[in-house]
């Protein structure tokens, strides 16, 4: 998990080889995103629902996507302390996953982490996202689900919630489930392509030589952002842009 979540350039080739080796052993788990405004009770819901699922014989993994510390890059919320039952459950695994500045509600490496968890034998993966806002688009579904009510503290409505979740998602290998997984894989491909292009762009020495000067000129109002961006892109591509 640490390897696939690492943003260090030296770690990425090994992480990609690991994910490629594990991919044939993944894909059979049910993946569920849990979203809501901060303080709404996402962690409390996951703790109660996840405990019910392990009691029913499931192995449950939780990726709790934390806002990242600007100083260390690590998660700052500590979801394990808010999921006390599930964290101590031998049939569960709770992993805070820092966003490291990634928008979309889930960490950039979340998909790779899910592959690792599925290959390890977890058949339910719950992903707690950072909250609701304009940046939180990754967990969005392709069709609406009915609105249900439940209470994690009172333990009411959780059975109905899970039943409807299963009905909505279908089995991972059936027609609807397979189509959804297919879309996820294609979306993952494009997300990784964009992320890797940005990584290469930001680390390119030709771009880095320009960034301080262009930032000073744009900040001082001597240059507008558009031409500055074009100059950086041109340096990256080795041509006028």
Coordinates of N, CA, C and O in Angstrom, one line a residue, residues 53-125:
X53 N -21.0 -6.1 8.1 CA -20.6 -6.9 7.0 C -19.6 -7.9 7.4 O -19.7 -9.1 7.0
X54 N -18.7 -7.6 8.3 CA -17.7 -8.6 8.8 C -18.4 -9.7 9.6 O -18.1 -10.8 9.5
X55 N -19.4 -9.2 10.4 CA -20.2 -10.2 11.2 C -20.9 -11.2 10.3 O -21.2 -12.3 10.6
X56 N -21.3 -10.7 9.0 CA -22.0 -11.6 8.1 C -21.0 -12.4 7.2 O -21.4 -13.1 6.3
X57 N -19.7 -12.3 7.5 CA -18.7 -13.2 6.9 C -17.9 -12.5 5.8 O -17.1 -13.1 5.1
X58 N -18.1 -11.2 5.6 CA -17.3 -10.5 4.6 C -16.0 -10.0 5.1 O -15.8 -9.9 6.4
X59 N -15.0 -9.8 4.3 CA -13.8 -9.2 4.6 C -13.8 -7.8 4.1 O -14.0 -7.6 2.8
X60 N -13.7 -6.8 4.9 CA -14.0 -5.4 4.6 C -12.7 -4.5 4.6 O -12.0 -4.6 5.6
X61 N -12.4 -3.8 3.6 CA -11.3 -2.9 3.6 C -11.9 -1.4 3.4 O -12.9 -1.2 2.7
X62 N -11.3 -0.5 4.1 CA -11.7 0.9 4.1 C -10.6 1.8 3.6 O -9.5 1.7 4.2
X63 N -10.8 2.5 2.6 CA -9.8 3.6 2.2 C -10.4 4.9 2.6 O -11.4 5.4 2.0
X64 N -9.9 5.5 3.7 CA -10.4 6.8 4.2 C -9.5 7.9 3.7 O -8.4 8.1 4.1
X65 N -10.1 8.6 2.7 CA -9.3 9.6 2.0 C -9.2 10.9 2.8 O -10.3 11.5 3.0
X66 N -8.0 11.2 3.3 CA -7.9 12.4 4.2 C -7.4 13.6 3.4 O -6.5 13.4 2.5
X67 N -7.8 14.8 3.8 CA -7.0 16.0 3.3 C -5.6 15.8 3.7 O -5.3 15.3 4.8
X68 N -4.7 16.3 2.9 CA -3.2 16.1 3.2 C -2.7 17.2 4.0 O -3.0 18.4 3.9
X69 N -1.7 16.9 4.9 CA -0.9 17.9 5.6 C 0.0 18.6 4.6 O 0.7 17.9 3.8
X70 N 0.0 19.9 4.6 CA 0.8 20.6 3.6 C 2.3 20.4 4.0 O 3.2 20.6 3.1
X71 N 2.6 20.1 5.2 CA 4.0 20.0 5.7 C 4.5 18.6 5.4 O 5.6 18.4 4.9
X72 N 3.8 17.5 5.7 CA 4.3 16.2 5.6 C 3.7 15.4 4.4 O 4.3 14.4 4.0
X73 N 2.6 15.9 3.8 CA 1.9 15.2 2.7 C 1.1 14.0 3.2 O 0.4 13.4 2.4
X74 N 1.0 13.8 4.5 CA 0.3 12.7 5.1 C -1.1 13.1 5.4 O -1.5 14.3 5.4
X75 N -2.0 12.1 5.7 CA -3.4 12.4 6.1 C -3.4 13.1 7.4 O -2.5 12.9 8.3
X76 N -4.4 13.9 7.7 CA -4.4 14.7 8.9 C -5.7 14.4 9.8 O -5.7 14.9 10.9
X77 N -6.6 13.6 9.3 CA -7.8 13.4 10.1 C -7.8 12.2 11.0 O -8.5 12.2 12.0
X78 N -7.0 11.2 10.7 CA -6.9 10.0 11.5 C -8.2 9.3 11.7 O -8.7 9.1 12.8
X79 N -8.7 8.8 10.5 CA -10.0 8.1 10.6 C -10.0 6.8 11.4 O -11.1 6.4 11.9
X80 N -8.9 6.2 11.7 CA -8.8 5.0 12.5 C -9.4 5.3 13.9 O -10.1 4.4 14.5
X81 N -9.2 6.5 14.4 CA -9.7 6.8 15.7 C -11.2 7.0 15.7 O -11.9 6.8 16.7
X82 N -11.8 7.2 14.5 CA -13.3 7.4 14.4 C -14.0 6.1 14.0 O -15.2 6.1 13.9
X83 N -13.2 5.1 13.7 CA -13.7 3.8 13.3 C -13.2 2.8 14.3 O -12.5 1.8 13.9
X84 N -13.5 2.9 15.5 CA -12.8 2.1 16.6 C -13.2 0.7 16.5 O -12.3 -0.2 16.7
X85 N -14.5 0.3 16.2 CA -14.8 -1.1 16.1 C -14.2 -1.7 14.9 O -13.6 -2.8 15.0
X86 N -14.3 -1.1 13.7 CA -13.8 -1.7 12.5 C -12.2 -1.8 12.5 O -11.6 -2.7 12.0
X87 N -11.6 -0.8 13.1 CA -10.1 -0.8 13.2 C -9.6 -2.0 14.0 O -8.5 -2.5 13.7
X88 N -10.4 -2.4 14.9 CA -9.9 -3.5 15.8 C -10.4 -4.9 15.3 O -10.2 -5.9 15.9
X89 N -11.2 -4.9 14.2 CA -11.8 -6.1 13.7 C -10.8 -6.9 12.8 O -10.2 -6.3 11.9
X90 N -10.5 -8.1 13.2 CA -9.5 -8.9 12.4 C -9.9 -9.2 10.9 O -9.1 -9.5 10.1
X91 N -11.2 -9.0 10.6 CA -11.7 -9.2 9.3 C -11.8 -7.9 8.5 O -12.4 -7.9 7.4
X92 N -11.2 -6.9 9.0 CA -11.3 -5.5 8.4 C -9.9 -4.9 8.3 O -9.0 -5.3 9.1
X93 N -9.8 -4.0 7.4 CA -8.5 -3.2 7.3 C -8.9 -1.8 7.0 O -9.6 -1.5 6.0
X94 N -8.4 -0.8 7.8 CA -8.7 0.6 7.6 C -7.4 1.3 7.3 O -6.4 1.2 8.0
X95 N -7.4 2.0 6.2 CA -6.2 2.7 5.7 C -6.5 4.2 5.4 O -7.2 4.5 4.4
X96 N -6.0 5.1 6.2 CA -6.1 6.5 5.8 C -5.2 6.7 4.5 O -4.1 6.2 4.4
X97 N -5.8 7.4 3.5 CA -5.1 7.6 2.3 C -5.0 9.1 1.9 O -6.1 9.7 1.6
X98 N -3.9 9.7 2.1 CA -3.8 11.2 1.9 C -4.1 11.6 0.4 O -3.6 10.9 -0.5
X99 N -4.7 12.7 0.2 CA -5.0 13.2 -1.1 C -3.8 13.7 -1.8 O -3.8 13.8 -3.0
X100 N -2.8 14.2 -1.0 CA -1.7 14.9 -1.6 C -2.1 15.9 -2.6 O -1.4 16.1 -3.6
X101 N -3.1 16.7 -2.3 CA -3.6 17.7 -3.2 C -4.4 17.3 -4.4 O -4.8 18.1 -5.2
X102 N -4.7 16.0 -4.5 CA -5.5 15.6 -5.7 C -7.0 16.0 -5.5 O -7.6 15.8 -4.5
X103 N -7.6 16.5 -6.6 CA -9.0 16.8 -6.6 C -9.8 15.6 -7.0 O -9.2 14.7 -7.6
X104 N -11.1 15.7 -6.8 CA -11.9 14.6 -7.3 C -12.5 13.7 -6.2 O -13.3 12.8 -6.4
X105 N -12.1 14.0 -4.9 CA -12.7 13.3 -3.8 C -11.9 12.1 -3.4 O -12.1 11.6 -2.3
X106 N -11.1 11.5 -4.3 CA -10.4 10.3 -3.9 C -8.9 10.6 -4.3 O -8.6 11.4 -5.2
X107 N -8.0 9.8 -3.6 CA -6.6 10.0 -3.9 C -6.3 9.4 -5.2 O -6.9 8.5 -5.8
X108 N -5.2 10.0 -5.9 CA -4.8 9.6 -7.2 C -4.5 8.1 -7.2 O -4.7 7.4 -8.2
X109 N -3.9 7.6 -6.1 CA -3.5 6.2 -6.1 C -4.6 5.3 -5.6 O -4.4 4.1 -5.4
X110 N -5.9 5.8 -5.3 CA -6.9 5.0 -4.7 C -7.2 3.7 -5.6 O -7.4 2.6 -5.0
X111 N -7.3 3.9 -6.9 CA -7.6 2.8 -7.7 C -6.5 1.7 -7.6 O -6.9 0.5 -7.6
X112 N -5.3 2.1 -7.6 CA -4.2 1.1 -7.4 C -4.3 0.4 -6.1 O -4.1 -0.8 -5.9
X113 N -4.6 1.2 -5.0 CA -4.8 0.6 -3.7 C -5.9 -0.4 -3.7 O -5.8 -1.4 -3.0
X114 N -7.0 -0.1 -4.4 CA -8.1 -1.0 -4.4 C -7.7 -2.4 -5.0 O -8.1 -3.4 -4.6
X115 N -6.9 -2.3 -6.1 CA -6.4 -3.5 -6.7 C -5.6 -4.4 -5.7 O -5.8 -5.6 -5.6
X116 N -4.7 -3.7 -4.9 CA -4.0 -4.4 -3.8 C -4.9 -5.1 -2.8 O -4.7 -6.2 -2.4
X117 N -5.9 -4.3 -2.4 CA -6.9 -4.8 -1.4 C -7.7 -6.0 -1.9 O -7.9 -7.0 -1.2
X118 N -8.1 -5.9 -3.2 CA -8.9 -7.0 -3.7 C -8.0 -8.3 -3.9 O -8.5 -9.4 -3.6
X119 N -6.8 -8.1 -4.3 CA -5.9 -9.2 -4.5 C -5.6 -9.8 -3.1 O -5.3 -11.0 -3.1
X120 N -5.7 -9.1 -2.1 CA -5.4 -9.6 -0.7 C -6.6 -10.3 -0.2 O -6.6 -10.9 0.9
X121 N -7.7 -10.3 -0.9 CA -8.9 -11.1 -0.5 C -10.0 -10.4 0.2 O -11.0 -11.0 0.7
X122 N -10.0 -9.0 0.1 CA -11.1 -8.3 0.7 C -12.2 -8.2 -0.4 O -12.0 -7.8 -1.5
X123 N -13.4 -8.6 0.0 CA -14.5 -8.7 -0.9 C -15.5 -7.5 -0.9 O -16.4 -7.4 -1.7
X124 N -15.3 -6.6 0.1 CA -16.0 -5.3 0.1 C -14.9 -4.2 0.3 O -14.1 -4.3 1.3
X125 N -14.9 -3.2 -0.5 CA -14.0 -2.1 -0.4 C -14.8 -0.8 -0.3 O -15.6 -0.4 -1.2

